[in-house]
Amino acid sequence: MRPPASRAIRAAAWGAVAVGLAAPLLRRRLNLRPAAVVALAGGAPIGICIAVPRSRTRDVATCCLQMWAYVAAYKMPNDQAEALARRVHIDYPLAIDRVIGLGRLPTQRLQSLLAQRGRFRTVDKVLIWAHWMWFLVPHGALVWILMRHRERLPRAAALMYAVFDLGVIGYWVLPTAPPWYAATQGRLADADNPTALRRMMYEYGEDFWRDGWQPLYSLLGGNPLAAMPSLHFATSVMAAHLLSEQSPIEGAVGWSYAATLGFALVYLGEHYVIDLLAGLALTESVRLAAPRSAPLLGRLSRAIAAVQARARA
């Protein structure tokens, strides 16, 4: 029979997991402050690492709980949609992308050159599905590493989720609208022209998913004014880096996807080029900072392992 101290530690750890799972779901009903929700949800991955010995199942559960906390942080700015709309920045990415596009948005140039009004060509569908597949790619890369090189997972997961967690800060501090939103707000010179800028992914989603589109979009969306930096692109680039460390073939797959997604995000009207550049800068900054952060993260990992050992004593 385990001593009372061990049982208390395990009970507290499981309690942290339960509270971390519940806080994002109950935040509106209990009127929880965002900082409290993030702190409680962020404690769940630590709790599971203390409550359960390490295994592949625990590794997956830890990553899922980490993303549960991220999703809560990502969605919460839009809990008060009207207040977020008053704070959102629309004009500065427009101005930067007009410089990049030599007077016209790159999205508009690409859509004028490639898109056909009223129909979706095969290339459009491929790019739209590349965008939808993103929900699987960062985590799929980590699962691949877990299955083939489990010893590399802690570092890979730390890098990937650092990009997620640091990127979401931008959605709170500098909420920035994507190109399609700027068009709906009349920020484009020819915004009264329906062909000025299309949100092609949304159009095709309504056509392909029909009645299921709105529930699906509501589930996977949650914050339409979270464009800077582009975490779609940032995490895909990180996945490409991590896969490149496994083998040249895996790296080629990762980089091919990242390049395809980057083009799709701009062409489909989901992101500005400057959003992608900011996402790229975020990923490369995380990679550069990793060696300096490793000693601190190592101490934290050993401290959690020590508590976990006491819980299993």
PDB file of C-alpha atoms in Angstrom:
ATOM      1  CA  MET A   1       0.000   0.000   0.000  1.00  0.00           C
ATOM      2  CA  ARG A   2       1.366   3.379  -0.957  1.00  0.00           C
ATOM      3  CA  PRO A   3       2.021   5.913   1.821  1.00  0.00           C
ATOM      4  CA  PRO A   4      -0.445   8.800   2.275  1.00  0.00           C
ATOM      5  CA  ALA A   5       1.969  11.329   0.749  1.00  0.00           C
ATOM      6  CA  SER A   6       2.158   9.367  -2.499  1.00  0.00           C
ATOM      7  CA  ARG A   7      -1.610   9.031  -2.682  1.00  0.00           C
ATOM      8  CA  ALA A   8      -2.013  12.748  -2.016  1.00  0.00           C
ATOM      9  CA  ILE A   9       0.404  13.663  -4.799  1.00  0.00           C
ATOM     10  CA  ARG A  10      -1.374  11.415  -7.271  1.00  0.00           C
ATOM     11  CA  ALA A  11      -4.774  12.747  -6.232  1.00  0.00           C
ATOM     12  CA  ALA A  12      -3.573  16.314  -6.662  1.00  0.00           C
ATOM     13  CA  ALA A  13      -2.108  15.461 -10.070  1.00  0.00           C
ATOM     14  CA  TRP A  14      -5.330  13.884 -11.282  1.00  0.00           C
ATOM     15  CA  GLY A  15      -7.209  16.852  -9.865  1.00  0.00           C
ATOM     16  CA  ALA A  16      -5.038  19.197 -11.934  1.00  0.00           C
ATOM     17  CA  VAL A  17      -5.888  17.159 -15.042  1.00  0.00           C
ATOM     18  CA  ALA A  18      -9.617  17.228 -14.298  1.00  0.00           C
ATOM     19  CA  VAL A  19      -9.660  20.949 -13.539  1.00  0.00           C
ATOM     20  CA  GLY A  20      -7.552  21.681 -16.601  1.00  0.00           C
ATOM     21  CA  LEU A  21     -10.009  19.815 -18.802  1.00  0.00           C
ATOM     22  CA  ALA A  22     -13.034  21.491 -17.238  1.00  0.00           C
ATOM     23  CA  ALA A  23     -11.848  25.114 -17.049  1.00  0.00           C
ATOM     24  CA  PRO A  24     -12.083  25.944 -20.783  1.00  0.00           C
ATOM     25  CA  LEU A  25     -15.534  24.335 -20.990  1.00  0.00           C
ATOM     26  CA  LEU A  26     -16.888  26.158 -17.938  1.00  0.00           C
ATOM     27  CA  ARG A  27     -15.124  29.492 -18.393  1.00  0.00           C
ATOM     28  CA  ARG A  28     -18.226  31.402 -19.474  1.00  0.00           C
ATOM     29  CA  ARG A  29     -20.599  29.785 -17.001  1.00  0.00           C
ATOM     30  CA  LEU A  30     -18.217  30.436 -14.099  1.00  0.00           C
ATOM     31  CA  ASN A  31     -17.037  33.789 -15.502  1.00  0.00           C
ATOM     32  CA  LEU A  32     -13.414  32.712 -15.206  1.00  0.00           C
ATOM     33  CA  ARG A  33     -10.742  35.199 -16.148  1.00  0.00           C
ATOM     34  CA  PRO A  34      -8.601  34.265 -19.161  1.00  0.00           C
ATOM     35  CA  ALA A  35      -5.427  34.133 -17.057  1.00  0.00           C
ATOM     36  CA  ALA A  36      -7.072  31.648 -14.705  1.00  0.00           C
ATOM     37  CA  VAL A  37      -8.276  29.473 -17.587  1.00  0.00           C
ATOM     38  CA  VAL A  38      -4.813  29.397 -19.166  1.00  0.00           C
ATOM     39  CA  ALA A  39      -3.145  28.612 -15.827  1.00  0.00           C
ATOM     40  CA  LEU A  40      -5.581  25.825 -14.981  1.00  0.00           C
ATOM     41  CA  ALA A  41      -5.564  24.290 -18.461  1.00  0.00           C
ATOM     42  CA  GLY A  42      -1.785  24.618 -18.617  1.00  0.00           C
ATOM     43  CA  GLY A  43      -1.473  22.616 -15.415  1.00  0.00           C
ATOM     44  CA  ALA A  44      -3.136  19.562 -16.945  1.00  0.00           C
ATOM     45  CA  PRO A  45      -0.101  18.366 -18.979  1.00  0.00           C
ATOM     46  CA  ILE A  46       2.056  18.617 -15.865  1.00  0.00           C
ATOM     47  CA  GLY A  47      -0.566  16.750 -13.866  1.00  0.00           C
ATOM     48  CA  ILE A  48      -0.669  13.819 -16.271  1.00  0.00           C
ATOM     49  CA  CYS A  49       3.131  13.589 -16.229  1.00  0.00           C
ATOM     50  CA  ILE A  50       3.049  13.268 -12.454  1.00  0.00           C
ATOM     51  CA  ALA A  51       0.086  10.926 -12.228  1.00  0.00           C
ATOM     52  CA  VAL A  52       1.161   8.394 -14.868  1.00  0.00           C
ATOM     53  CA  PRO A  53       4.530   6.773 -15.657  1.00  0.00           C
ATOM     54  CA  ARG A  54       5.910   7.668 -19.037  1.00  0.00           C
ATOM     55  CA  SER A  55       4.657   5.635 -21.975  1.00  0.00           C
ATOM     56  CA  ARG A  56       3.638   6.331 -25.529  1.00  0.00           C
ATOM     57  CA  THR A  57       0.058   6.725 -24.339  1.00  0.00           C
ATOM     58  CA  ARG A  58       1.126   9.313 -21.776  1.00  0.00           C
ATOM     59  CA  ASP A  59       3.186  11.150 -24.399  1.00  0.00           C
ATOM     60  CA  VAL A  60       0.126  11.424 -26.630  1.00  0.00           C
ATOM     61  CA  ALA A  61      -2.102  12.461 -23.713  1.00  0.00           C
ATOM     62  CA  THR A  62       0.377  15.152 -22.679  1.00  0.00           C
ATOM     63  CA  CYS A  63       0.431  16.607 -26.185  1.00  0.00           C
ATOM     64  CA  CYS A  64      -3.374  16.528 -26.364  1.00  0.00           C
ATOM     65  CA  LEU A  65      -3.695  18.343 -23.044  1.00  0.00           C
ATOM     66  CA  GLN A  66      -1.154  20.923 -24.192  1.00  0.00           C
ATOM     67  CA  MET A  67      -3.244  21.588 -27.294  1.00  0.00           C
ATOM     68  CA  TRP A  68      -6.410  21.742 -25.184  1.00  0.00           C
ATOM     69  CA  ALA A  69      -4.849  24.637 -23.279  1.00  0.00           C
ATOM     70  CA  TYR A  70      -3.693  26.268 -26.523  1.00  0.00           C
ATOM     71  CA  VAL A  71      -7.152  26.041 -28.119  1.00  0.00           C
ATOM     72  CA  ALA A  72      -8.678  27.717 -25.071  1.00  0.00           C
ATOM     73  CA  ALA A  73      -6.142  30.549 -25.271  1.00  0.00           C
ATOM     74  CA  TYR A  74      -6.730  30.844 -29.023  1.00  0.00           C
ATOM     75  CA  LYS A  75     -10.511  31.067 -28.773  1.00  0.00           C
ATOM     76  CA  MET A  76     -10.933  33.250 -25.696  1.00  0.00           C
ATOM     77  CA  PRO A  77     -10.287  36.630 -27.358  1.00  0.00           C
ATOM     78  CA  ASN A  78     -13.403  35.973 -29.437  1.00  0.00           C
ATOM     79  CA  ASP A  79     -15.579  35.275 -26.395  1.00  0.00           C
ATOM     80  CA  GLN A  80     -16.423  38.974 -26.619  1.00  0.00           C
ATOM     81  CA  ALA A  81     -16.616  39.291 -30.382  1.00  0.00           C
ATOM     82  CA  GLU A  82     -17.689  42.930 -30.481  1.00  0.00           C
ATOM     83  CA  ALA A  83     -14.862  44.038 -28.205  1.00  0.00           C
ATOM     84  CA  LEU A  84     -12.383  42.064 -30.299  1.00  0.00           C
ATOM     85  CA  ALA A  85     -13.693  43.681 -33.491  1.00  0.00           C
ATOM     86  CA  ARG A  86     -13.083  47.121 -31.964  1.00  0.00           C
ATOM     87  CA  ARG A  87      -9.482  46.193 -31.137  1.00  0.00           C
ATOM     88  CA  VAL A  88      -8.565  44.397 -34.342  1.00  0.00           C
ATOM     89  CA  HIS A  89      -5.856  45.823 -36.620  1.00  0.00           C
ATOM     90  CA  ILE A  90      -6.814  45.789 -40.278  1.00  0.00           C
ATOM     91  CA  ASP A  91      -4.729  48.398 -42.076  1.00  0.00           C
ATOM     92  CA  TYR A  92      -1.084  47.720 -41.220  1.00  0.00           C
ATOM     93  CA  PRO A  93      -0.829  44.272 -42.883  1.00  0.00           C
ATOM     94  CA  LEU A  94      -2.682  45.690 -45.888  1.00  0.00           C
ATOM     95  CA  ALA A  95      -0.116  48.456 -46.241  1.00  0.00           C
ATOM     96  CA  ILE A  96       2.831  46.059 -45.914  1.00  0.00           C
ATOM     97  CA  ASP A  97       1.421  43.535 -48.379  1.00  0.00           C
ATOM     98  CA  ARG A  98       0.685  46.260 -50.907  1.00  0.00           C
ATOM     99  CA  VAL A  99       4.374  47.135 -50.798  1.00  0.00           C
ATOM    100  CA  ILE A 100       5.274  43.451 -51.199  1.00  0.00           C
ATOM    101  CA  GLY A 101       2.818  43.173 -54.108  1.00  0.00           C
ATOM    102  CA  LEU A 102       4.053  46.374 -55.772  1.00  0.00           C
ATOM    103  CA  GLY A 103       0.848  48.297 -55.238  1.00  0.00           C
ATOM    104  CA  ARG A 104      -1.654  45.447 -55.068  1.00  0.00           C
ATOM    105  CA  LEU A 105      -2.150  42.641 -52.588  1.00  0.00           C
ATOM    106  CA  PRO A 106      -0.392  39.407 -53.594  1.00  0.00           C
ATOM    107  CA  THR A 107      -3.682  37.618 -52.856  1.00  0.00           C
ATOM    108  CA  GLN A 108      -5.498  39.783 -55.396  1.00  0.00           C
ATOM    109  CA  ARG A 109      -2.796  39.271 -57.974  1.00  0.00           C
ATOM    110  CA  LEU A 110      -2.862  35.501 -57.547  1.00  0.00           C
ATOM    111  CA  GLN A 111      -6.652  35.269 -57.627  1.00  0.00           C
ATOM    112  CA  SER A 112      -6.848  37.488 -60.708  1.00  0.00           C
ATOM    113  CA  LEU A 113      -4.280  35.307 -62.442  1.00  0.00           C
ATOM    114  CA  LEU A 114      -5.419  31.835 -61.395  1.00  0.00           C
ATOM    115  CA  ALA A 115      -8.965  31.791 -60.013  1.00  0.00           C
ATOM    116  CA  GLN A 116     -12.100  31.439 -62.127  1.00  0.00           C
ATOM    117  CA  ARG A 117     -15.261  32.969 -60.763  1.00  0.00           C
ATOM    118  CA  GLY A 118     -18.083  30.523 -60.167  1.00  0.00           C
ATOM    119  CA  ARG A 119     -16.061  27.315 -60.326  1.00  0.00           C
ATOM    120  CA  PHE A 120     -13.276  25.512 -58.510  1.00  0.00           C
ATOM    121  CA  ARG A 121     -10.570  23.919 -60.607  1.00  0.00           C
ATOM    122  CA  THR A 122      -8.586  20.893 -59.470  1.00  0.00           C
ATOM    123  CA  VAL A 123      -5.680  23.067 -58.357  1.00  0.00           C
ATOM    124  CA  ASP A 124      -8.047  25.154 -56.201  1.00  0.00           C
ATOM    125  CA  LYS A 125      -9.387  22.028 -54.503  1.00  0.00           C
ATOM    126  CA  VAL A 126      -5.878  20.698 -53.886  1.00  0.00           C
ATOM    127  CA  LEU A 127      -4.871  23.963 -52.225  1.00  0.00           C
ATOM    128  CA  ILE A 128      -8.048  24.087 -50.144  1.00  0.00           C
ATOM    129  CA  TRP A 129      -7.537  20.521 -48.940  1.00  0.00           C
ATOM    130  CA  ALA A 130      -3.896  21.330 -48.170  1.00  0.00           C
ATOM    131  CA  HIS A 131      -5.247  24.079 -45.925  1.00  0.00           C
ATOM    132  CA  TRP A 132      -7.733  21.766 -44.208  1.00  0.00           C
ATOM    133  CA  MET A 133      -5.073  19.090 -43.729  1.00  0.00           C
ATOM    134  CA  TRP A 134      -3.062  21.470 -41.566  1.00  0.00           C
ATOM    135  CA  PHE A 135      -5.072  20.406 -38.527  1.00  0.00           C
ATOM    136  CA  LEU A 136      -3.327  17.031 -38.772  1.00  0.00           C
ATOM    137  CA  VAL A 137       0.154  17.992 -39.946  1.00  0.00           C
ATOM    138  CA  PRO A 138       1.973  19.433 -36.886  1.00  0.00           C
ATOM    139  CA  HIS A 139       0.658  16.691 -34.613  1.00  0.00           C
ATOM    140  CA  GLY A 140       1.060  14.053 -37.289  1.00  0.00           C
ATOM    141  CA  ALA A 141       4.746  14.933 -37.537  1.00  0.00           C
ATOM    142  CA  LEU A 142       5.102  14.420 -33.785  1.00  0.00           C
ATOM    143  CA  VAL A 143       3.262  11.092 -33.927  1.00  0.00           C
ATOM    144  CA  TRP A 144       5.622  10.011 -36.714  1.00  0.00           C
ATOM    145  CA  ILE A 145       8.626  10.932 -34.560  1.00  0.00           C
ATOM    146  CA  LEU A 146       7.079   9.146 -31.571  1.00  0.00           C
ATOM    147  CA  MET A 147       6.648   5.948 -33.559  1.00  0.00           C
ATOM    148  CA  ARG A 148      10.075   5.961 -35.201  1.00  0.00           C
ATOM    149  CA  HIS A 149      12.384   7.844 -32.810  1.00  0.00           C
ATOM    150  CA  ARG A 150      10.671   8.079 -29.446  1.00  0.00           C
ATOM    151  CA  GLU A 151      13.773   9.450 -27.735  1.00  0.00           C
ATOM    152  CA  ARG A 152      13.542  12.541 -29.939  1.00  0.00           C
ATOM    153  CA  LEU A 153       9.932  13.335 -29.051  1.00  0.00           C
ATOM    154  CA  PRO A 154      10.484  15.540 -25.954  1.00  0.00           C
ATOM    155  CA  ARG A 155      12.643  18.011 -27.867  1.00  0.00           C
ATOM    156  CA  ALA A 156      10.416  17.920 -30.949  1.00  0.00           C
ATOM    157  CA  ALA A 157       7.241  18.469 -28.919  1.00  0.00           C
ATOM    158  CA  ALA A 158       8.846  21.294 -26.925  1.00  0.00           C
ATOM    159  CA  LEU A 159       9.810  23.092 -30.133  1.00  0.00           C
ATOM    160  CA  MET A 160       6.434  22.599 -31.804  1.00  0.00           C
ATOM    161  CA  TYR A 161       4.334  23.644 -28.854  1.00  0.00           C
ATOM    162  CA  ALA A 162       6.586  26.599 -28.089  1.00  0.00           C
ATOM    163  CA  VAL A 163       5.622  27.911 -31.534  1.00  0.00           C
ATOM    164  CA  PHE A 164       1.931  27.420 -30.744  1.00  0.00           C
ATOM    165  CA  ASP A 165       2.149  29.001 -27.296  1.00  0.00           C
ATOM    166  CA  LEU A 166       4.275  31.988 -28.250  1.00  0.00           C
ATOM    167  CA  GLY A 167       2.225  32.613 -31.373  1.00  0.00           C
ATOM    168  CA  VAL A 168      -1.053  32.777 -29.475  1.00  0.00           C
ATOM    169  CA  ILE A 169       0.325  35.717 -27.465  1.00  0.00           C
ATOM    170  CA  GLY A 170       0.160  37.748 -30.671  1.00  0.00           C
ATOM    171  CA  TYR A 171      -3.557  37.053 -30.959  1.00  0.00           C
ATOM    172  CA  TRP A 172      -4.084  38.701 -27.585  1.00  0.00           C
ATOM    173  CA  VAL A 173      -1.587  41.561 -27.813  1.00  0.00           C
ATOM    174  CA  LEU A 174      -2.006  42.460 -31.491  1.00  0.00           C
ATOM    175  CA  PRO A 175      -5.256  40.993 -32.882  1.00  0.00           C
ATOM    176  CA  THR A 176      -4.915  41.261 -36.642  1.00  0.00           C
ATOM    177  CA  ALA A 177      -7.446  40.572 -39.386  1.00  0.00           C
ATOM    178  CA  PRO A 178      -6.845  38.356 -42.423  1.00  0.00           C
ATOM    179  CA  PRO A 179      -7.315  39.590 -46.018  1.00  0.00           C
ATOM    180  CA  TRP A 180     -10.864  38.265 -46.431  1.00  0.00           C
ATOM    181  CA  TYR A 181     -11.975  40.223 -43.356  1.00  0.00           C
ATOM    182  CA  ALA A 182     -10.408  43.415 -44.669  1.00  0.00           C
ATOM    183  CA  ALA A 183     -12.433  42.975 -47.864  1.00  0.00           C
ATOM    184  CA  THR A 184     -15.692  42.597 -45.924  1.00  0.00           C
ATOM    185  CA  GLN A 185     -14.894  45.801 -44.023  1.00  0.00           C
ATOM    186  CA  GLY A 186     -14.381  47.828 -47.208  1.00  0.00           C
ATOM    187  CA  ARG A 187     -10.653  48.283 -46.711  1.00  0.00           C
ATOM    188  CA  LEU A 188      -9.794  47.377 -50.299  1.00  0.00           C
ATOM    189  CA  ALA A 189      -9.901  50.043 -52.975  1.00  0.00           C
ATOM    190  CA  ASP A 190     -12.355  47.988 -55.029  1.00  0.00           C
ATOM    191  CA  ALA A 191     -14.117  46.249 -52.156  1.00  0.00           C
ATOM    192  CA  ASP A 192     -17.518  46.852 -53.761  1.00  0.00           C
ATOM    193  CA  ASN A 193     -16.400  44.536 -56.567  1.00  0.00           C
ATOM    194  CA  PRO A 194     -17.289  40.964 -55.516  1.00  0.00           C
ATOM    195  CA  THR A 195     -14.269  39.616 -57.377  1.00  0.00           C
ATOM    196  CA  ALA A 196     -11.858  41.935 -55.525  1.00  0.00           C
ATOM    197  CA  LEU A 197     -10.888  39.235 -53.040  1.00  0.00           C
ATOM    198  CA  ARG A 198     -12.582  35.909 -52.434  1.00  0.00           C
ATOM    199  CA  ARG A 199     -12.454  33.667 -49.412  1.00  0.00           C
ATOM    200  CA  MET A 200     -12.204  30.562 -51.534  1.00  0.00           C
ATOM    201  CA  MET A 201     -11.875  28.036 -48.737  1.00  0.00           C
ATOM    202  CA  TYR A 202     -15.167  29.190 -47.225  1.00  0.00           C
ATOM    203  CA  GLU A 203     -16.949  29.182 -50.578  1.00  0.00           C
ATOM    204  CA  TYR A 204     -15.793  25.657 -51.367  1.00  0.00           C
ATOM    205  CA  GLY A 205     -16.565  24.492 -47.827  1.00  0.00           C
ATOM    206  CA  GLU A 206     -20.197  25.523 -48.224  1.00  0.00           C
ATOM    207  CA  ASP A 207     -20.372  23.705 -51.558  1.00  0.00           C
ATOM    208  CA  PHE A 208     -18.552  20.531 -50.451  1.00  0.00           C
ATOM    209  CA  TRP A 209     -19.798  20.029 -46.889  1.00  0.00           C
ATOM    210  CA  ARG A 210     -23.247  21.594 -47.431  1.00  0.00           C
ATOM    211  CA  ASP A 211     -25.284  21.495 -44.180  1.00  0.00           C
ATOM    212  CA  GLY A 212     -22.284  20.200 -42.257  1.00  0.00           C
ATOM    213  CA  TRP A 213     -20.101  23.180 -43.109  1.00  0.00           C
ATOM    214  CA  GLN A 214     -21.279  25.635 -40.439  1.00  0.00           C
ATOM    215  CA  PRO A 215     -20.962  23.162 -37.527  1.00  0.00           C
ATOM    216  CA  LEU A 216     -17.556  22.065 -38.822  1.00  0.00           C
ATOM    217  CA  TYR A 217     -16.372  25.643 -39.277  1.00  0.00           C
ATOM    218  CA  SER A 218     -17.570  26.600 -35.796  1.00  0.00           C
ATOM    219  CA  LEU A 219     -15.743  23.623 -34.285  1.00  0.00           C
ATOM    220  CA  LEU A 220     -12.419  24.185 -36.037  1.00  0.00           C
ATOM    221  CA  GLY A 221     -12.551  27.982 -36.140  1.00  0.00           C
ATOM    222  CA  GLY A 222     -13.258  29.980 -33.023  1.00  0.00           C
ATOM    223  CA  ASN A 223     -11.319  33.181 -33.626  1.00  0.00           C
ATOM    224  CA  PRO A 224     -11.538  34.758 -37.099  1.00  0.00           C
ATOM    225  CA  LEU A 225      -9.264  37.647 -36.115  1.00  0.00           C
ATOM    226  CA  ALA A 226      -6.134  35.629 -35.338  1.00  0.00           C
ATOM    227  CA  ALA A 227      -3.863  36.079 -38.343  1.00  0.00           C
ATOM    228  CA  MET A 228      -0.583  37.509 -37.060  1.00  0.00           C
ATOM    229  CA  PRO A 229       1.608  35.512 -36.967  1.00  0.00           C
ATOM    230  CA  SER A 230       0.367  32.694 -39.189  1.00  0.00           C
ATOM    231  CA  LEU A 231       0.591  29.616 -37.006  1.00  0.00           C
ATOM    232  CA  HIS A 232      -0.590  27.546 -39.953  1.00  0.00           C
ATOM    233  CA  PHE A 233       2.674  28.374 -41.673  1.00  0.00           C
ATOM    234  CA  ALA A 234       4.873  28.596 -38.567  1.00  0.00           C
ATOM    235  CA  THR A 235       3.997  25.130 -37.291  1.00  0.00           C
ATOM    236  CA  SER A 236       4.235  23.609 -40.776  1.00  0.00           C
ATOM    237  CA  VAL A 237       7.749  25.007 -41.135  1.00  0.00           C
ATOM    238  CA  MET A 238       8.627  23.608 -37.704  1.00  0.00           C
ATOM    239  CA  ALA A 239       7.232  20.224 -38.774  1.00  0.00           C
ATOM    240  CA  ALA A 240       9.416  20.387 -41.894  1.00  0.00           C
ATOM    241  CA  HIS A 241      12.499  21.115 -39.784  1.00  0.00           C
ATOM    242  CA  LEU A 242      11.739  18.259 -37.403  1.00  0.00           C
ATOM    243  CA  LEU A 243      11.105  15.812 -40.240  1.00  0.00           C
ATOM    244  CA  SER A 244      14.330  16.917 -41.945  1.00  0.00           C
ATOM    245  CA  GLU A 245      16.194  15.812 -38.831  1.00  0.00           C
ATOM    246  CA  GLN A 246      14.832  12.289 -39.367  1.00  0.00           C
ATOM    247  CA  SER A 247      15.851  11.808 -43.008  1.00  0.00           C
ATOM    248  CA  PRO A 248      16.099  13.724 -46.313  1.00  0.00           C
ATOM    249  CA  ILE A 249      12.995  11.991 -47.659  1.00  0.00           C
ATOM    250  CA  GLU A 250      10.888  12.896 -44.640  1.00  0.00           C
ATOM    251  CA  GLY A 251      12.245  16.418 -44.821  1.00  0.00           C
ATOM    252  CA  ALA A 252      11.313  16.694 -48.504  1.00  0.00           C
ATOM    253  CA  VAL A 253       7.749  15.704 -47.666  1.00  0.00           C
ATOM    254  CA  GLY A 254       7.611  18.278 -44.857  1.00  0.00           C
ATOM    255  CA  TRP A 255       9.047  21.124 -46.900  1.00  0.00           C
ATOM    256  CA  SER A 256       6.836  20.328 -49.899  1.00  0.00           C
ATOM    257  CA  TYR A 257       3.785  20.570 -47.683  1.00  0.00           C
ATOM    258  CA  ALA A 258       4.952  23.790 -46.004  1.00  0.00           C
ATOM    259  CA  ALA A 259       5.576  25.444 -49.382  1.00  0.00           C
ATOM    260  CA  THR A 260       2.215  24.300 -50.727  1.00  0.00           C
ATOM    261  CA  LEU A 261       0.402  25.525 -47.636  1.00  0.00           C
ATOM    262  CA  GLY A 262       2.181  28.887 -47.709  1.00  0.00           C
ATOM    263  CA  PHE A 263       1.075  29.473 -51.294  1.00  0.00           C
ATOM    264  CA  ALA A 264      -2.450  28.281 -50.482  1.00  0.00           C
ATOM    265  CA  LEU A 265      -2.849  30.576 -47.484  1.00  0.00           C
ATOM    266  CA  VAL A 266      -2.088  33.654 -49.575  1.00  0.00           C
ATOM    267  CA  TYR A 267      -3.950  32.551 -52.711  1.00  0.00           C
ATOM    268  CA  LEU A 268      -7.099  31.550 -50.816  1.00  0.00           C
ATOM    269  CA  GLY A 269      -7.297  34.875 -48.954  1.00  0.00           C
ATOM    270  CA  GLU A 270      -6.630  33.413 -45.505  1.00  0.00           C
ATOM    271  CA  HIS A 271      -3.338  35.184 -44.767  1.00  0.00           C
ATOM    272  CA  TYR A 272      -1.156  38.039 -45.913  1.00  0.00           C
ATOM    273  CA  VAL A 273       2.417  37.415 -46.973  1.00  0.00           C
ATOM    274  CA  ILE A 274       3.539  39.387 -43.921  1.00  0.00           C
ATOM    275  CA  ASP A 275       1.617  36.944 -41.698  1.00  0.00           C
ATOM    276  CA  LEU A 276       3.656  34.097 -43.190  1.00  0.00           C
ATOM    277  CA  LEU A 277       6.925  35.983 -42.771  1.00  0.00           C
ATOM    278  CA  ALA A 278       6.077  36.643 -39.120  1.00  0.00           C
ATOM    279  CA  GLY A 279       5.278  32.947 -38.643  1.00  0.00           C
ATOM    280  CA  LEU A 280       8.573  31.976 -40.256  1.00  0.00           C
ATOM    281  CA  ALA A 281      10.447  34.408 -37.995  1.00  0.00           C
ATOM    282  CA  LEU A 282       8.705  32.923 -34.945  1.00  0.00           C
ATOM    283  CA  THR A 283       9.702  29.375 -35.855  1.00  0.00           C
ATOM    284  CA  GLU A 284      13.310  30.254 -36.575  1.00  0.00           C
ATOM    285  CA  SER A 285      13.525  32.260 -33.335  1.00  0.00           C
ATOM    286  CA  VAL A 286      12.266  29.269 -31.340  1.00  0.00           C
ATOM    287  CA  ARG A 287      14.861  27.042 -32.989  1.00  0.00           C
ATOM    288  CA  LEU A 288      17.658  29.521 -32.300  1.00  0.00           C
ATOM    289  CA  ALA A 289      16.599  29.910 -28.662  1.00  0.00           C
ATOM    290  CA  ALA A 290      16.291  26.159 -28.070  1.00  0.00           C
ATOM    291  CA  PRO A 291      19.925  25.489 -27.036  1.00  0.00           C
ATOM    292  CA  ARG A 292      19.819  28.284 -24.458  1.00  0.00           C
ATOM    293  CA  SER A 293      16.473  27.100 -23.128  1.00  0.00           C
ATOM    294  CA  ALA A 294      17.524  23.447 -22.891  1.00  0.00           C
ATOM    295  CA  PRO A 295      19.161  23.630 -19.427  1.00  0.00           C
ATOM    296  CA  LEU A 296      16.094  25.281 -17.881  1.00  0.00           C
ATOM    297  CA  LEU A 297      13.725  22.820 -19.529  1.00  0.00           C
ATOM    298  CA  GLY A 298      15.952  19.967 -18.405  1.00  0.00           C
ATOM    299  CA  ARG A 299      15.737  21.105 -14.779  1.00  0.00           C
ATOM    300  CA  LEU A 300      11.966  21.414 -15.052  1.00  0.00           C
ATOM    301  CA  SER A 301      11.702  17.922 -16.552  1.00  0.00           C
ATOM    302  CA  ARG A 302      13.833  16.441 -13.777  1.00  0.00           C
ATOM    303  CA  ALA A 303      11.753  18.196 -11.126  1.00  0.00           C
ATOM    304  CA  ILE A 304       8.539  16.778 -12.566  1.00  0.00           C
ATOM    305  CA  ALA A 305      10.140  13.329 -12.792  1.00  0.00           C
ATOM    306  CA  ALA A 306      11.166  13.567  -9.136  1.00  0.00           C
ATOM    307  CA  VAL A 307       7.614  14.406  -8.063  1.00  0.00           C
ATOM    308  CA  GLN A 308       6.320  11.600 -10.259  1.00  0.00           C
ATOM    309  CA  ALA A 309       8.709   9.179  -8.558  1.00  0.00           C
ATOM    310  CA  ARG A 310       7.389  10.223  -5.141  1.00  0.00           C
ATOM    311  CA  ALA A 311       3.841   9.728  -6.385  1.00  0.00           C
ATOM    312  CA  ARG A 312       4.674   6.148  -7.409  1.00  0.00           C
ATOM    313  CA  ALA A 313       6.671   5.317  -4.268  1.00  0.00           C
TER     314      ALA A 313
END
